[in-house]
mmCIF file of C-alpha atoms in Angstrom:
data_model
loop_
_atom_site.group_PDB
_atom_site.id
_atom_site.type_symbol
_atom_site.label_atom_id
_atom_site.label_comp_id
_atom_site.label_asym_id
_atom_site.label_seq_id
_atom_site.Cartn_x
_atom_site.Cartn_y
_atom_site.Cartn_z
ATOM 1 C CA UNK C 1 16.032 4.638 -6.536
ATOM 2 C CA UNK C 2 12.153 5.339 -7.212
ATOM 3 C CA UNK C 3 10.175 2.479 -7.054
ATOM 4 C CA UNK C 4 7.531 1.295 -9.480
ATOM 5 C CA UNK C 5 4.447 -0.552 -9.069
ATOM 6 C CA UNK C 6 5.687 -3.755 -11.262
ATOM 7 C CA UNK C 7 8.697 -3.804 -9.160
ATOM 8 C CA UNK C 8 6.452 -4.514 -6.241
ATOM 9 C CA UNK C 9 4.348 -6.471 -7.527
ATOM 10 C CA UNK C 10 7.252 -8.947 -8.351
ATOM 11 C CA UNK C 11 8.565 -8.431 -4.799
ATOM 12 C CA UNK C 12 5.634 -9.814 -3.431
ATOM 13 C CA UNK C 13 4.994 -12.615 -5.515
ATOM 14 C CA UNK C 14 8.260 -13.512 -4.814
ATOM 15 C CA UNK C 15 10.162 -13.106 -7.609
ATOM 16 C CA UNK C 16 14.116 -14.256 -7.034
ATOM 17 C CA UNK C 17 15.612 -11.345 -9.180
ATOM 18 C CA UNK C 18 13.048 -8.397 -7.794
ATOM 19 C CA UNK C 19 14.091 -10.058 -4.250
ATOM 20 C CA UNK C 20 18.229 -9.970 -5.084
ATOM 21 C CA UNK C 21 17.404 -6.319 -6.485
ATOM 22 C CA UNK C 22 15.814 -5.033 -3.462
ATOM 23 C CA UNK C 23 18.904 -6.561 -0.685
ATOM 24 C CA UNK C 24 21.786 -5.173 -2.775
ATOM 25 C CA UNK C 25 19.558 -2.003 -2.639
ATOM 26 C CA UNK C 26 19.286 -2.687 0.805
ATOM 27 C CA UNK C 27 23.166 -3.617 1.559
ATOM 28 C CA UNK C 28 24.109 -0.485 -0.469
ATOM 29 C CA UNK C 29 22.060 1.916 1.586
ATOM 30 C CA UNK C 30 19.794 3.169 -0.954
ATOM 31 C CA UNK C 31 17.274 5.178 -0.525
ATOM 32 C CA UNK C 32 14.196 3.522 -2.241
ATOM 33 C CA UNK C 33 11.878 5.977 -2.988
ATOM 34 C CA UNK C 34 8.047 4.935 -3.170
ATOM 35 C CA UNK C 35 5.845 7.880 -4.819
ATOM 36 C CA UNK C 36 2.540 8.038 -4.196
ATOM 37 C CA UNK C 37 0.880 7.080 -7.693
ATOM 38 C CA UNK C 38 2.796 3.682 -7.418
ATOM 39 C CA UNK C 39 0.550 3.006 -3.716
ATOM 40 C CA UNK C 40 -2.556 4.220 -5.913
ATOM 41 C CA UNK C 41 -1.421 1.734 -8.739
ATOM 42 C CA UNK C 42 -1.118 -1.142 -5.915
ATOM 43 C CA UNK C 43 -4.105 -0.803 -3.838
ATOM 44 C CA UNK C 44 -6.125 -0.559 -6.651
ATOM 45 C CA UNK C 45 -5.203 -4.429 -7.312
ATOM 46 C CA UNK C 46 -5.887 -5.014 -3.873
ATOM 47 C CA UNK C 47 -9.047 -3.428 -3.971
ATOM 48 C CA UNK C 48 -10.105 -5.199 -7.565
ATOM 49 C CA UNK C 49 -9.129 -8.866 -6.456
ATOM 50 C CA UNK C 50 -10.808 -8.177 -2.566
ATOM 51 C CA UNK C 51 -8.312 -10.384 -1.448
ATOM 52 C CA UNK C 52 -7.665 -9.863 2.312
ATOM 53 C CA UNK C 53 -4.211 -12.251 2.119
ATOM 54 C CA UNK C 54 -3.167 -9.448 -0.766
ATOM 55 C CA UNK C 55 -3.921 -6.511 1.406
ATOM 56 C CA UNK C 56 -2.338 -7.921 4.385
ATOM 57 C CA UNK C 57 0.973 -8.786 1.785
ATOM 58 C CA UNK C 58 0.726 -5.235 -0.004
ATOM 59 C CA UNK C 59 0.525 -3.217 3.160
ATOM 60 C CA UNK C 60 3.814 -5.407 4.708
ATOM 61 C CA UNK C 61 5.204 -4.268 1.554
ATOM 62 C CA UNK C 62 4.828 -0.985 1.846
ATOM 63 C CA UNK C 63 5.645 -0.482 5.497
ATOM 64 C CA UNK C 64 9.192 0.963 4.821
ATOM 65 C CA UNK C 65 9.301 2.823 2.231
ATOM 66 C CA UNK C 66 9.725 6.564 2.230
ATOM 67 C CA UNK C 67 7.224 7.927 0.320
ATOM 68 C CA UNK C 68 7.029 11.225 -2.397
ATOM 69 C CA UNK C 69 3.549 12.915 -2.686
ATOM 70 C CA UNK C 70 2.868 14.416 -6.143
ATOM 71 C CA UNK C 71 3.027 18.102 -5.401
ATOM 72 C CA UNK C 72 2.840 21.435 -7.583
ATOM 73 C CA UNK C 73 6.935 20.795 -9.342
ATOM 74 C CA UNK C 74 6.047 16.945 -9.717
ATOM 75 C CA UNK C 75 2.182 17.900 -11.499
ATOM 76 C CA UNK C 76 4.020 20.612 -13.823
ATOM 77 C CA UNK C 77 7.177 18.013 -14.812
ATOM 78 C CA UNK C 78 5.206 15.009 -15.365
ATOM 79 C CA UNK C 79 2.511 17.187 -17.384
ATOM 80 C CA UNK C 80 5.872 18.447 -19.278
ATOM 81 C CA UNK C 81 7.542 14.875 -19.755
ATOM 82 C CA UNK C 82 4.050 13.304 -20.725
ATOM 83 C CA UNK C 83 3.330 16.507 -23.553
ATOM 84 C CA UNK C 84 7.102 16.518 -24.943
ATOM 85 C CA UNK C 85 6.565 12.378 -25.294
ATOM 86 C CA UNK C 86 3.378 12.965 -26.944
ATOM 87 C CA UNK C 87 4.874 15.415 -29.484
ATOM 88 C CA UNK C 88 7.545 13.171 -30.016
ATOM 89 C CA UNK C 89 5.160 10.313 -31.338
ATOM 90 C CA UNK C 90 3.067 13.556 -32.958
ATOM 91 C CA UNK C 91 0.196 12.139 -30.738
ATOM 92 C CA UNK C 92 -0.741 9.872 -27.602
ATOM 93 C CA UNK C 93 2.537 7.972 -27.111
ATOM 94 C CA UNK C 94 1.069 5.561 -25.096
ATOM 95 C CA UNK C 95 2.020 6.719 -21.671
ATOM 96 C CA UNK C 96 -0.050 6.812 -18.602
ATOM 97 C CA UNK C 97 -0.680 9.508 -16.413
ATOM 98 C CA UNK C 98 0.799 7.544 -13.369
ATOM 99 C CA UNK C 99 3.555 6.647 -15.114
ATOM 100 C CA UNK C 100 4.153 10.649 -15.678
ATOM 101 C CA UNK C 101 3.965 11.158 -12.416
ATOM 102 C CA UNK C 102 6.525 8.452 -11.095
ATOM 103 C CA UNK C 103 8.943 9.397 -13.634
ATOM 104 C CA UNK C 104 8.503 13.334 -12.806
ATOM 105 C CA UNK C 105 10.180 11.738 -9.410
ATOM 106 C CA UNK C 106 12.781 10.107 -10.928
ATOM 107 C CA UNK C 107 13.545 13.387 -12.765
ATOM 108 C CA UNK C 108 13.342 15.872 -9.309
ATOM 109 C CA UNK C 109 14.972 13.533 -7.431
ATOM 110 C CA UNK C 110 17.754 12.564 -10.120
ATOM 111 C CA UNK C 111 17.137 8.904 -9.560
ATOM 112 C CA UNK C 112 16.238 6.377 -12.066
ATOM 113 C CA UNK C 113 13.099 4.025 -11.996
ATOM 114 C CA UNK C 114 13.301 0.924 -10.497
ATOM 115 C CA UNK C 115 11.268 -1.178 -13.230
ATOM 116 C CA UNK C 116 10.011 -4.255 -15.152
ATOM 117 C CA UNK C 117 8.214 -2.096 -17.676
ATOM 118 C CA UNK C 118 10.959 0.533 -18.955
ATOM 119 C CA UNK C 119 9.243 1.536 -22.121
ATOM 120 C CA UNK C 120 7.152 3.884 -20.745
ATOM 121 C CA UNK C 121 9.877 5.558 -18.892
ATOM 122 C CA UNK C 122 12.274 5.293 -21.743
ATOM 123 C CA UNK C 123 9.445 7.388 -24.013
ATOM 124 C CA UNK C 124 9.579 10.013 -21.531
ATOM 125 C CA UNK C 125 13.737 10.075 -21.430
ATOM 126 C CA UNK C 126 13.600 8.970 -17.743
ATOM 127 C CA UNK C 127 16.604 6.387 -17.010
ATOM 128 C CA UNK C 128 15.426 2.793 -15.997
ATOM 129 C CA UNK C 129 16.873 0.013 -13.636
ATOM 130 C CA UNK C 130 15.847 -3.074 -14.823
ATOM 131 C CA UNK C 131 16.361 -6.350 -12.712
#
């Protein structure tokens, strides 16, 4: 399962379903992935709102997760799911780069997105959990 950032951010706010989500991940054994564009996409809210208490929560978070760095296979398939969702729409579809980049997991590791927000994912044919 790869992790995204809404998913976390839901964890640690507390939200009941995120929370069920992530123990019958946990009870299952599986592996929750955490690339590295989804700790960019966190720590820059932690480093917007300057709030030590949210640091202190997001690194606890984070603490045990494996994580994937964005190497030279994940740069060339997110910059080939972001183009081919961009042609689809015949222009920007609306996708972020991140979100490219986290889905270019999903598609190397054959694992789908862990999400709140699947629409981004679904424009760039990646498969979505939703919770």
């Amino acid at each position: 399962m790869i992790l995204d950032s809404s998913y976390l951010f839901d964890l640690i706010e507390g939200d009941p379903e995120a929370l069920r989500t992530g123990e019958e991940l946990t009870d299952a054994g599986e592996v929750q992935w955490l690339p590295t564009p989804v700790v960019a996409e966190v720590y820059y809210g932690v480093v917007y709102t300057a709030s030590e208490e949210e640091r202190r929560q997001v690194e606890n978070a984070l603490l045990g997760y494996p994580r994937v760095d964005v190497d030279e296979a994940i740069a060339r398939t997110a910059s080939t799911l972001l183009a081919e969702a961009d042609r689809e729409t015949g222009g920007n579809s609306g996708v972020e780069t991140n979100d490219a980049y986290i889905g270019a997991v999903a598609e190397i590791l054959d694992e789908p997105v862990l999400t709140a927000n699947p629409d981004d994912f679904d424009a760039l044919g990646i498969d979505v959990q939703t919770y």
